[in-house]
Tab-separated table of C-alpha atoms and ligand atoms in Angstrom:
chain	number	residue	atom	x	y	z
F	28	UNK	CA	36.399	94.502	64.069
F	29	UNK	CA	38.175	97.436	64.276
F	30	UNK	CA	40.825	96.718	66.634
F	31	UNK	CA	43.725	97.613	68.186
F	32	UNK	CA	46.890	97.807	67.307
F	33	UNK	CA	49.251	96.259	70.563
F	34	UNK	CA	51.696	99.477	69.960
F	35	UNK	CA	47.833	101.245	70.670
F	36	UNK	CA	47.269	99.074	73.628
F	37	UNK	CA	50.981	98.670	74.610
F	38	UNK	CA	50.375	103.628	75.052
F	39	UNK	CA	47.461	103.048	76.626
F	40	UNK	CA	48.968	100.968	79.882
F	41	UNK	CA	51.491	104.074	80.438
F	42	UNK	CA	49.542	106.096	80.618
F	43	UNK	CA	47.255	104.702	82.813
F	44	UNK	CA	50.337	104.099	84.694
F	45	UNK	CA	50.813	100.014	83.799
F	46	UNK	CA	54.927	99.948	82.123
F	47	UNK	CA	57.003	102.159	80.493
F	48	UNK	CA	58.622	103.121	77.398
F	49	UNK	CA	62.021	101.315	77.868
F	50	UNK	CA	59.601	97.983	77.912
F	51	UNK	CA	56.906	98.510	76.303
F	52	UNK	CA	59.767	98.522	73.372
F	53	UNK	CA	60.679	95.323	74.782
F	54	UNK	CA	57.938	93.686	74.131
F	55	UNK	CA	57.624	94.940	71.118
F	56	UNK	CA	60.698	93.768	69.455
F	57	UNK	CA	60.305	90.215	71.745
F	58	UNK	CA	56.781	90.658	69.410
F	59	UNK	CA	58.740	91.602	66.165
F	60	UNK	CA	60.694	88.516	66.637
F	61	UNK	CA	58.270	86.102	67.433
F	62	UNK	CA	56.576	86.739	63.995
F	63	UNK	CA	60.180	86.057	62.750
F	64	UNK	CA	60.332	82.445	64.617
F	65	UNK	CA	56.107	82.193	63.375
F	66	UNK	CA	56.977	83.040	59.682
F	67	UNK	CA	60.337	80.094	60.784
F	68	UNK	CA	58.042	77.774	61.800
F	69	UNK	CA	55.331	78.237	59.499
F	70	UNK	CA	57.575	77.423	56.588
F	71	UNK	CA	57.719	73.761	57.872
F	72	UNK	CA	59.682	70.605	55.863
F	73	UNK	CA	59.572	73.685	52.986
F	74	UNK	CA	62.596	75.961	55.391
F	75	UNK	CA	64.930	73.712	55.952
F	76	UNK	CA	64.051	73.446	60.387
F	77	UNK	CA	62.574	70.721	61.173
F	78	UNK	CA	64.568	67.465	62.293
F	79	UNK	CA	67.066	67.478	64.788
F	80	UNK	CA	70.315	70.124	65.789
F	81	UNK	CA	72.072	67.560	66.487
F	82	UNK	CA	73.500	69.652	69.799
F	83	UNK	CA	71.791	68.643	73.410
F	84	UNK	CA	70.232	71.618	75.387
F	85	UNK	CA	71.186	72.140	78.854
F	86	UNK	CA	68.704	70.702	80.108
F	87	UNK	CA	70.512	67.217	78.417
F	88	UNK	CA	67.374	67.210	75.558
F	89	UNK	CA	68.297	67.013	72.214
F	90	UNK	CA	67.736	70.372	70.796
F	91	UNK	CA	65.220	70.724	67.200
F	92	UNK	CA	66.442	73.095	65.001
F	93	UNK	CA	63.899	75.624	64.874
F	94	UNK	CA	64.984	75.441	68.898
F	95	UNK	CA	68.400	77.035	68.364
F	96	UNK	CA	66.836	78.828	65.728
F	97	UNK	CA	64.393	80.837	67.708
F	98	UNK	CA	66.745	81.392	70.935
F	99	UNK	CA	69.246	82.890	68.052
F	100	UNK	CA	66.319	84.828	66.672
F	101	UNK	CA	65.304	86.191	70.031
F	102	UNK	CA	68.751	86.531	71.370
F	103	UNK	CA	69.929	88.991	68.121
F	104	UNK	CA	66.301	90.872	67.859
F	105	UNK	CA	67.519	92.157	72.069
F	106	UNK	CA	71.320	92.380	71.619
F	107	UNK	CA	70.814	96.106	70.303
F	108	UNK	CA	67.925	97.832	72.231
F	109	UNK	CA	69.005	99.438	74.661
F	110	UNK	CA	66.197	97.388	77.330
F	111	UNK	CA	67.942	94.468	78.456
F	112	UNK	CA	70.925	94.276	81.323
F	113	UNK	CA	70.672	90.874	79.820
F	114	UNK	CA	69.312	86.745	78.306
F	115	UNK	CA	68.714	83.638	79.893
F	116	UNK	CA	66.739	80.250	77.999
F	117	UNK	CA	66.629	77.466	78.321
F	118	UNK	CA	68.102	77.011	75.565
F	119	UNK	CA	71.667	78.522	77.266
F	120	UNK	CA	73.144	77.027	80.686
F	121	UNK	CA	73.902	80.253	81.630
F	122	UNK	CA	72.603	83.751	81.715
F	123	UNK	CA	74.005	86.213	78.083
F	124	UNK	CA	75.039	89.566	79.209
F	125	UNK	CA	74.345	92.312	76.536
F	126	UNK	CA	77.194	92.951	74.651
F	127	UNK	CA	80.051	95.693	75.315
F	128	UNK	CA	79.129	97.017	71.836
F	129	UNK	CA	75.226	97.971	73.384
F	130	UNK	CA	73.977	100.288	75.842
F	131	UNK	CA	72.314	98.168	78.719
F	132	UNK	CA	69.031	98.979	79.997
F	133	UNK	CA	67.082	97.676	83.307
F	134	UNK	CA	65.156	94.099	82.956
F	135	UNK	CA	66.531	90.897	82.895
F	136	UNK	CA	64.154	88.754	79.803
F	137	UNK	CA	64.285	85.080	79.849
F	138	UNK	CA	62.125	82.697	77.657
F	139	UNK	CA	62.056	79.543	76.369
F	140	UNK	CA	62.705	79.904	72.360
F	141	UNK	CA	60.283	77.281	71.347
F	142	UNK	CA	57.727	75.536	74.048
F	143	UNK	CA	56.444	71.920	73.297
F	144	UNK	CA	59.140	71.454	69.927
F	145	UNK	CA	58.842	67.908	70.639
F	146	UNK	CA	56.129	68.610	68.098
F	147	UNK	CA	58.016	70.188	65.636
F	148	UNK	CA	58.015	67.380	62.922
F	149	UNK	CA	54.499	66.563	63.772
F	150	UNK	CA	52.713	70.249	63.340
F	151	UNK	CA	51.217	70.118	66.662
F	152	UNK	CA	51.082	73.559	67.542
F	153	UNK	CA	54.194	75.159	69.567
F	154	UNK	CA	55.323	78.741	71.184
F	155	UNK	CA	57.308	80.644	72.657
F	156	UNK	CA	57.584	81.862	76.375
F	157	UNK	CA	58.473	85.013	77.821
F	158	UNK	CA	59.063	86.855	81.887
F	159	UNK	CA	60.357	89.806	82.471
F	160	UNK	CA	62.360	91.219	85.025
F	161	UNK	CA	64.143	94.379	87.134
F	162	UNK	CA	67.439	94.135	87.029
F	163	UNK	CA	68.203	94.595	90.748
F	164	UNK	CA	69.785	98.181	91.421
F	165	UNK	CA	72.836	96.241	92.449
F	166	UNK	CA	73.295	94.058	89.466
F	167	UNK	CA	76.573	94.180	88.474
F	168	UNK	CA	78.433	95.415	85.421
F	169	UNK	CA	77.362	91.670	83.912
F	170	UNK	CA	74.233	90.214	85.649
F	171	UNK	CA	74.629	86.830	86.754
F	172	UNK	CA	72.547	83.802	87.267
F	173	UNK	CA	71.854	86.094	91.314
F	174	UNK	CA	70.283	88.929	89.851
F	175	UNK	CA	67.944	86.146	87.843
F	176	UNK	CA	66.476	84.192	90.486
F	177	UNK	CA	63.482	87.021	92.475
F	178	UNK	CA	59.938	84.947	93.037
F	179	UNK	CA	58.004	84.755	90.154
F	180	UNK	CA	55.627	87.819	91.850
F	181	UNK	CA	58.650	90.004	91.295
F	182	UNK	CA	57.306	90.043	87.106
F	183	UNK	CA	56.765	93.182	85.086
F	184	UNK	CA	55.721	91.371	81.980
F	185	UNK	CA	55.106	87.670	81.078
F	186	UNK	CA	53.528	86.369	77.607
F	187	UNK	CA	53.641	83.722	74.281
F	188	UNK	CA	53.161	83.047	71.476
F	189	UNK	CA	51.629	80.941	69.805
F	190	UNK	CA	52.363	78.830	66.358
F	191	UNK	CA	48.497	77.851	65.855
F	192	UNK	CA	45.329	77.874	62.971
F	193	UNK	CA	46.833	81.622	64.429
F	194	UNK	CA	49.781	83.429	65.737
F	195	UNK	CA	48.400	84.565	68.716
F	196	UNK	CA	50.361	86.300	71.268
F	197	UNK	CA	49.123	87.259	75.263
F	198	UNK	CA	50.493	89.166	77.161
F	199	UNK	CA	50.254	91.031	81.014
F	200	UNK	CA	51.674	94.175	82.169
F	201	UNK	CA	50.410	93.620	86.049
F	202	UNK	CA	46.867	94.918	84.253
F	203	UNK	CA	44.621	92.274	83.403
F	204	UNK	CA	46.412	89.631	80.240
F	205	UNK	CA	45.343	90.564	76.831
F	206	UNK	CA	44.841	88.375	73.846
F	207	UNK	CA	46.374	90.226	70.067
F	208	UNK	CA	46.081	87.747	66.500
F	209	UNK	CA	48.935	88.234	64.131
F	210	UNK	CA	47.691	90.284	60.871
F	211	UNK	CA	50.283	88.511	58.454
F	212	UNK	CA	49.011	90.801	55.290
F	213	UNK	CA	50.045	93.658	58.196
F	214	UNK	CA	52.258	91.901	59.481
F	215	UNK	CA	51.057	93.701	62.960
F	216	UNK	CA	49.804	92.278	66.235
F	217	UNK	CA	45.997	93.279	66.527
F	218	UNK	CA	43.665	93.064	70.056
F	219	UNK	CA	41.561	90.896	69.389
F	220	UNK	CA	40.081	89.400	73.788
F	221	UNK	CA	41.155	92.192	76.485
F	222	UNK	CA	41.414	91.267	80.011
F	223	UNK	CA	40.600	87.401	79.245
F	224	UNK	CA	38.590	86.661	81.942
F	225	UNK	CA	39.444	82.158	83.049
F	226	UNK	CA	35.868	80.323	84.125
F	227	UNK	CA	36.191	79.636	87.959
F	228	UNK	CA	35.136	75.952	87.188
F	229	UNK	CA	35.877	73.647	84.882
F	230	UNK	CA	35.345	70.149	83.746
F	231	UNK	CA	38.339	69.795	81.670
F	232	UNK	CA	41.706	68.731	82.636
F	233	UNK	CA	44.649	68.290	81.308
F	234	UNK	CA	47.492	65.543	81.970
F	235	UNK	CA	49.544	63.009	80.586
F	236	UNK	CA	48.039	59.844	81.445
F	237	UNK	CA	50.501	57.692	80.931
F	238	UNK	CA	52.532	59.036	83.859
F	239	UNK	CA	49.911	58.159	86.090
F	240	UNK	CA	51.905	54.192	87.413
F	241	UNK	CA	54.704	57.414	88.149
F	242	UNK	CA	52.240	60.285	90.531
F	243	UNK	CA	52.194	60.681	94.034
F	244	UNK	CA	48.780	59.315	95.709
F	245	UNK	CA	47.733	61.885	95.830
F	246	UNK	CA	47.980	63.156	92.464
F	247	UNK	CA	46.595	59.228	91.731
F	248	UNK	CA	43.912	60.100	93.857
F	249	UNK	CA	43.006	63.263	93.288
F	250	UNK	CA	43.070	61.927	88.585
F	251	UNK	CA	41.360	58.854	89.827
F	252	UNK	CA	37.929	60.580	91.158
F	253	UNK	CA	37.565	62.716	88.287
F	254	UNK	CA	38.196	59.875	85.972
F	255	UNK	CA	35.566	58.414	88.886
F	256	UNK	CA	32.943	61.189	86.993
F	257	UNK	CA	29.068	61.368	88.025
F	258	UNK	CA	29.388	57.762	89.765
F	259	UNK	CA	32.177	59.182	91.460
F	260	UNK	CA	33.119	61.739	94.194
F	261	UNK	CA	33.022	64.713	91.866
F	262	UNK	CA	29.740	64.343	90.816
F	263	UNK	CA	30.533	65.018	87.697
F	264	UNK	CA	32.105	63.685	84.414
F	265	UNK	CA	35.261	65.522	82.991
F	266	UNK	CA	36.547	65.635	80.107
F	267	UNK	CA	40.546	65.374	79.034
F	268	UNK	CA	42.503	67.475	76.517
F	269	UNK	CA	45.954	67.080	76.611
F	270	UNK	CA	48.404	68.631	73.529
F	271	UNK	CA	52.060	68.502	74.321
F	272	UNK	CA	52.431	71.501	74.220
F	273	UNK	CA	52.021	73.884	77.248
F	274	UNK	CA	51.585	76.800	75.294
F	275	UNK	CA	48.638	75.251	73.923
F	276	UNK	CA	47.131	73.519	77.047
F	277	UNK	CA	47.185	77.239	78.286
F	278	UNK	CA	45.777	78.824	75.783
F	279	UNK	CA	42.859	76.325	75.861
F	280	UNK	CA	42.039	77.461	79.535
F	281	UNK	CA	43.004	81.338	79.084
F	282	UNK	CA	39.607	80.326	76.126
F	283	UNK	CA	37.702	77.940	77.929
F	284	UNK	CA	39.089	76.861	81.164
F	285	UNK	CA	40.063	73.427	81.955
F	286	UNK	CA	43.251	72.953	84.894
F	287	UNK	CA	46.553	71.418	83.259
F	288	UNK	CA	48.784	69.790	85.678
F	289	UNK	CA	52.380	68.113	84.987
F	290	UNK	CA	52.890	66.818	88.549
F	291	UNK	CA	55.957	65.736	90.198
F	292	UNK	CA	56.586	61.974	89.895
F	293	UNK	CA	58.998	59.738	90.124
F	294	UNK	CA	61.310	59.452	87.038
F	295	UNK	CA	61.405	64.081	87.153
F	296	UNK	CA	61.150	63.902	91.682
F	297	UNK	CA	65.217	64.283	91.578
F	298	UNK	CA	64.198	67.019	90.302
F	299	UNK	CA	61.757	68.414	91.013
F	300	UNK	CA	59.605	68.157	88.636
F	301	UNK	CA	59.411	68.030	84.062
F	302	UNK	CA	58.824	72.135	84.059
F	303	UNK	CA	61.004	74.924	84.338
F	304	UNK	CA	59.880	77.431	86.840
F	305	UNK	CA	61.662	80.972	85.474
F	306	UNK	CA	60.549	81.216	81.610
F	307	UNK	CA	58.014	77.879	81.780
F	308	UNK	CA	55.771	77.577	85.928
F	309	UNK	CA	56.607	82.063	86.375
F	310	UNK	CA	54.808	83.643	83.045
F	311	UNK	CA	52.359	80.645	83.297
F	312	UNK	CA	51.682	82.040	86.449
F	313	UNK	CA	51.927	85.004	86.084
F	314	UNK	CA	49.449	84.598	82.568
F	315	UNK	CA	47.082	82.849	84.222
F	316	UNK	CA	46.838	84.685	87.364
F	317	UNK	CA	46.495	87.934	85.502
F	318	UNK	CA	42.935	86.025	84.272
F	319	UNK	CA	41.501	85.470	87.474
F	320	UNK	CA	43.082	82.108	87.964
F	321	UNK	CA	45.343	80.188	90.168
F	322	UNK	CA	48.594	78.939	89.706
F	323	UNK	CA	50.481	76.181	92.465
F	324	UNK	CA	53.061	73.167	93.021
F	325	UNK	CA	50.444	71.304	93.911
F	326	UNK	CA	51.425	72.614	98.010
F	327	UNK	CA	51.834	75.977	97.277
F	328	UNK	CA	51.524	78.801	94.258
F	329	UNK	CA	53.755	79.377	92.485
F	330	UNK	CA	54.569	82.488	92.217
F	331	UNK	CA	56.193	82.535	95.767
F	332	UNK	CA	59.260	80.626	95.481
F	333	UNK	CA	62.532	81.728	95.986
F	334	UNK	CA	64.135	80.644	93.144
F	335	UNK	CA	67.339	78.751	93.895
F	336	UNK	CA	68.429	77.464	90.182
F	337	UNK	CA	68.380	79.518	87.142
F	338	UNK	CA	66.747	75.932	85.460
F	339	UNK	CA	64.960	74.361	88.496
F	340	UNK	CA	61.661	72.825	87.559
F	341	UNK	CA	58.952	72.660	88.958
F	342	UNK	CA	55.200	70.441	89.873
F	343	UNK	CA	52.423	72.939	88.159
F	344	UNK	CA	49.378	72.895	88.477
F	345	UNK	CA	47.368	75.648	86.435
F	346	UNK	CA	43.365	76.865	85.526
F	347	UNK	CA	40.154	77.774	86.359
F	348	UNK	CA	41.279	78.933	90.483
F	349	UNK	CA	38.214	76.255	92.312
F	350	UNK	CA	39.708	73.375	90.614
F	351	UNK	CA	42.671	74.502	91.525
F	352	UNK	CA	41.043	74.697	95.374
F	353	UNK	CA	40.105	70.362	94.773
F	354	UNK	CA	43.268	69.229	93.561
F	355	UNK	CA	45.871	70.944	96.507
F	356	UNK	CA	43.192	69.522	98.666
F	357	UNK	CA	44.019	66.527	97.387
F	358	UNK	CA	47.882	67.245	98.295
F	359	UNK	CA	47.134	68.897	101.622
F	360	UNK	CA	48.535	66.387	104.693
F	361	UNK	CA	45.812	64.768	105.384
F	362	UNK	CA	46.004	65.082	109.625
J	269	AHG	P1	59.248	70.308	75.077
J	269	AHG	O1	59.564	71.955	74.446
J	269	AHG	O2	60.544	69.016	74.635
J	269	AHG	O3	58.897	69.539	73.865
J	269	AHG	O4	58.650	69.785	76.568
J	269	AHG	C1	56.678	69.899	75.821
J	269	AHG	C2	57.533	69.965	77.882
J	269	AHG	C3	55.538	71.447	77.549
J	269	AHG	O5	55.025	72.472	76.632
J	269	AHG	C4	54.269	70.481	77.665
J	269	AHG	O6	53.639	70.579	78.703
J	269	AHG	C5	54.911	69.128	78.041
J	269	AHG	O7	56.575	68.943	77.853
J	269	AHG	C6	55.516	67.786	77.846
J	269	AHG	O8	55.524	66.966	78.374
J	269	AHG	P2	55.252	64.968	77.892
J	269	AHG	O9	55.799	65.404	76.365
J	269	AHG	O10	56.287	64.705	79.087
J	269	AHG	O11	53.909	64.993	78.096
C-alpha cells in the first residue's frame, strides 16, 4: 500500500489552508521526538529505563525513569526550533520558556510525555499526548501560566503517539483526525487512516469498575444499566475494556467506537477528577470531536471549559457521540 509520509500530508494540509510552516515544522519536531521515545520505550529492561526514577512530579506521583526521559526528549527537541515560546508538561510545575539562546515562536506546546506510565513495567501500551495553543498577542517575553490558560476550543493542533505493537501517531489540525504508522525501517510516519470517523453508537465501555463505590449516584446508575444488558433499560448487552492507559483506550475507541470515562469520585472530587484538562482531556477531546465523537465532563463540553490552573483536573467522558449523550442524560438534574 502506497502511503504518504507525515511531511507530505502536512504539506497537503497547508496547501488546503490548514496550518502554516511554523506549525507544520513543530509537528515534525514533536513526531521526531516521539520516535526517540518509542525507541527508549521499546528497549524495556534492556535499556535500563524501567522502574521508578526516585522522584515525584508536581502531581505528587512517583515518576518512572521513562517519564523523566520522555519529558527531557520533548524539551530538548523543542528548545531550538524557533516555533515555540514555551512548553508545559505534566512532569513540571511551571511552564518552561524557550532558552534565551534560541529564537522564540508563536506557539505554546503542552504535553503528557508518557501517559499510562504505571503500565510501563508490565509492558502494556503507553503514549505521549500533546496540545498546541497560539501564544497570546499580549504575552510577555517569557509566557507565564496565564498565557496557557486557554479553553480547549483554542487549540490549533492536538495529537498522541501510542507506543504499542506498532507506534502510531494520531493528529488533528482542526481538519479531521488522521492516523500515521511508524515505518521503523524507513523511520517515517506513514498515513494509514485519513479522516477517522468514530461510530455514533457503541456497545463497549471503558471505566475502572473498582471505583464504583466512590462514584456519584448518576454514574453508578449509568454503569449499572450498562451491566444489566439486554434485560435492562438499555435493551442490549455491553462489553467492557480498561487498559488504564488513556492513549490505548482512546485509540481503541477511535478505531471501533466506545465510551471512555474517568468520572468524579469521592477520592478525587476535591481536585476536580483524576485526568488533567490541559494536556490529557483537551487534546483527546479535540481529536475525538474531529473524528465525529463527543467529549464531556458529564455535565458540559470539555473544550468549552475556561481553565483556572495549569494542572487542573476534570471528569472525562469521551467517544461515540450518541453514548456520550446518554451518559449526560443520567447526569442531568432530575426536575
Ligand atoms: P499514569 O500516567 O499515572 O499511569 O495515569 C494514567 C491515567 C490514564 O492514562 C488512565 O486512563 C488512568 O490514569 C488510569 O487510572 P487508574 O489506574 O486509576 O485506572
